[in-house]
Amino acid sequence: MKHFFTHTLAVLLLLALVATEASAQQFNKRKQYNSVGVSLNAMNYFGDIVPKASVPSFRFAATRPNIGLTFTRRFAPRISGRAGLSYGRITGDDTKAANQNDSDAKYRYNRNFAFRNDIVELSAIGVFDLIENRNTYVRRPDFVPYVFAGVAAFYHSPKGLVKDNGTSAGLTPGDYIELQSLNTEGQTEGYSKTQISIPFGGGVRYKINKDFDIGLEIGWRKTFTDYLDDVSGNFAADADLRSPAAKYFGRDITLRTDGEFSQFNTPGDMRGKSNEDDWYIVTGITLNYILQPRVKSPKFR
C-alpha cells in the first residue's frame, strides 16, 4: 500500500506539472498539435517464473511481441498528453528459467510451471520533453529525449502449459489452460482479470521530416497484483483444489518426468513470493504521424 501511495503521488505531481507548465508558458494554441502513432515492441515480465525471484531478473528468451496505437496532444513547450492502447504477451517457464543445480532456485525448478498471459492495456500518460519546443510542429527539435509517467488499466488472463505428466489429470500435453477460475492456490475467490498499473519510463524521439517522428522507448509497469503468472502464495491442500485441473496446476505438475524430484509441495510450502507484486516491461520503436493543425483564417467585417 505504501508503494501505491508513492506512485499515486508521483502521478499527481506530474499532472500538476502539466497544468503549471501550460499556464506559465501561455503556449499559443496555434503551436499545439496532435499526432497518432503505431509501435512495435518487445514485452517481458518480472515475477515468480524468472531466473531470480527479484524485479531486475528476467529471461531474454521469454521476450514476446507487443503492438500499440497512441494518440498524443502537445499542450506546452515540454508537455504532452498521450493515450495508448496496446496488446502483448508475457511468458515464463521454470524448466528454462531456474537452474536445478542452484540451491536457491531448486524449488522453482521443481515447481515445473510454465505460463503465458495476453495483456490488453489502455493508458493515459504525461510526457515531459527534456528539450523544449516553443515553435510550431514544423520547427520542432530534431532529437528529443523525454520521460513519462501515468496510469493504465489492463486486462489479463494467465494460462498454464500442460506438461507431459498432465495426462493423469485428463489434460492434453501442450495445451494451455485458463487458470484464473481454477483457484490453483485454494483461494475462496479468484483474482480480478482487470487491474491497474503505473507506467513510467523514458525514450528518445527523432524528427524524420515535418510529418513523421520515430522514437525508441522503454517503459515499466508497476502492477498491484502478484498473479500475472498465477503464482503467489503457498501450496494448497487437496481439499481446497476443487477440480482435477486445479489439482494438477496447483500441486501435481511438480511431479516431474524429466529428472529427480524432491518433495517440497506439501500444503503450506512456498509456491511463490507472495510479498512481491509482478511487473511487466515494454520496449520498442514508435512511428508518429503529425496531424497538421488547422489554422483559422481571420474574419473581416
XYZ file of C-alpha atoms in Angstrom, residues 145-258:
114
model
C 14.864 12.780 -25.015
C 11.835 12.531 -22.725
C 10.428 10.876 -19.621
C 6.860 9.820 -18.908
C 4.523 8.545 -16.202
C 0.820 7.934 -15.883
C -1.829 5.355 -15.108
C -3.130 2.346 -17.031
C -5.863 -0.262 -16.831
C -5.141 -3.693 -18.230
C -6.953 -6.966 -18.811
C -5.059 -10.232 -18.431
C -5.781 -13.956 -18.272
C -2.873 -16.288 -17.418
C -2.871 -19.749 -18.987
C -0.832 -22.716 -17.800
C 1.026 -25.131 -20.069
C 0.112 -28.800 -19.664
C 3.345 -30.801 -19.327
C 3.860 -34.462 -20.248
C 2.522 -35.597 -16.874
C -0.826 -33.866 -17.476
C -2.477 -36.979 -18.897
C -3.063 -38.218 -15.350
C -5.453 -35.284 -14.861
C -7.202 -35.873 -18.183
C -5.376 -32.958 -19.838
C -3.606 -32.903 -23.187
C 0.143 -32.157 -23.072
C 0.962 -28.965 -24.956
C -2.420 -27.334 -24.326
C -2.729 -24.031 -22.474
C -5.482 -23.945 -19.827
C -7.012 -20.762 -18.388
C -6.019 -20.572 -14.714
C -7.905 -17.727 -13.029
C -11.111 -19.709 -12.495
C -9.237 -22.773 -11.157
C -8.070 -21.077 -7.941
C -4.821 -23.050 -8.025
C -3.753 -21.864 -4.571
C -7.074 -22.729 -2.951
C -8.409 -19.156 -2.946
C -12.051 -18.734 -1.996
C -12.335 -16.067 -4.713
C -10.295 -15.699 -7.890
C -8.185 -12.635 -8.528
C -9.521 -9.999 -10.900
C -8.553 -10.113 -14.574
C -8.855 -6.311 -14.753
C -6.086 -4.469 -12.940
C -4.417 -1.067 -12.586
C -0.746 -0.339 -13.253
C 1.566 2.658 -13.079
C 3.518 3.075 -16.348
C 6.745 5.093 -16.244
C 9.950 5.278 -18.242
C 11.739 7.263 -20.906
C 12.721 7.437 -24.523
C 14.149 9.458 -27.379
C 12.324 10.880 -30.381
C 13.860 11.779 -33.756
C 12.326 14.023 -36.419
C 12.373 12.253 -39.805
C 10.673 15.116 -41.633
C 7.943 17.662 -40.931
C 5.275 14.923 -40.799
C 6.955 11.970 -39.067
C 8.864 11.221 -35.863
C 10.460 7.916 -34.926
C 11.177 7.016 -31.335
C 12.746 4.412 -29.067
C 11.106 3.913 -25.676
C 11.320 1.708 -22.615
C 8.551 1.630 -20.027
C 7.988 -0.279 -16.795
C 4.550 -1.181 -15.474
C 4.226 -1.406 -11.712
C 1.172 -3.570 -11.087
C -0.733 -4.253 -7.875
C -1.247 -7.965 -8.428
C 1.010 -10.974 -7.852
C -0.949 -13.132 -10.285
C 0.301 -12.237 -13.762
C 1.795 -15.750 -13.654
C -0.899 -17.299 -11.386
C 1.792 -17.948 -8.770
C 1.809 -16.057 -5.486
C 1.457 -17.819 -2.155
C 1.711 -21.368 -0.798
C 0.710 -24.818 -1.990
C -2.887 -25.601 -1.108
C -4.380 -28.738 0.414
C -6.064 -31.197 -1.935
C -9.429 -30.430 -0.351
C -9.125 -26.793 -1.467
C -8.332 -27.686 -5.080
C -11.791 -28.218 -6.487
C -11.106 -29.850 -9.864
C -8.572 -32.245 -11.444
C -7.137 -29.324 -13.446
C -6.768 -27.193 -10.300
C -5.021 -30.063 -8.502
C -2.720 -30.614 -11.471
C -1.580 -26.984 -11.824
C -1.662 -26.344 -8.078
C 0.214 -29.487 -6.989
C 0.767 -32.408 -9.365
C 2.622 -30.536 -12.127
C 5.567 -30.581 -9.721
C 5.917 -34.362 -10.209
C 8.497 -34.016 -12.936
C 9.031 -36.681 -15.576
C 12.426 -35.383 -16.728
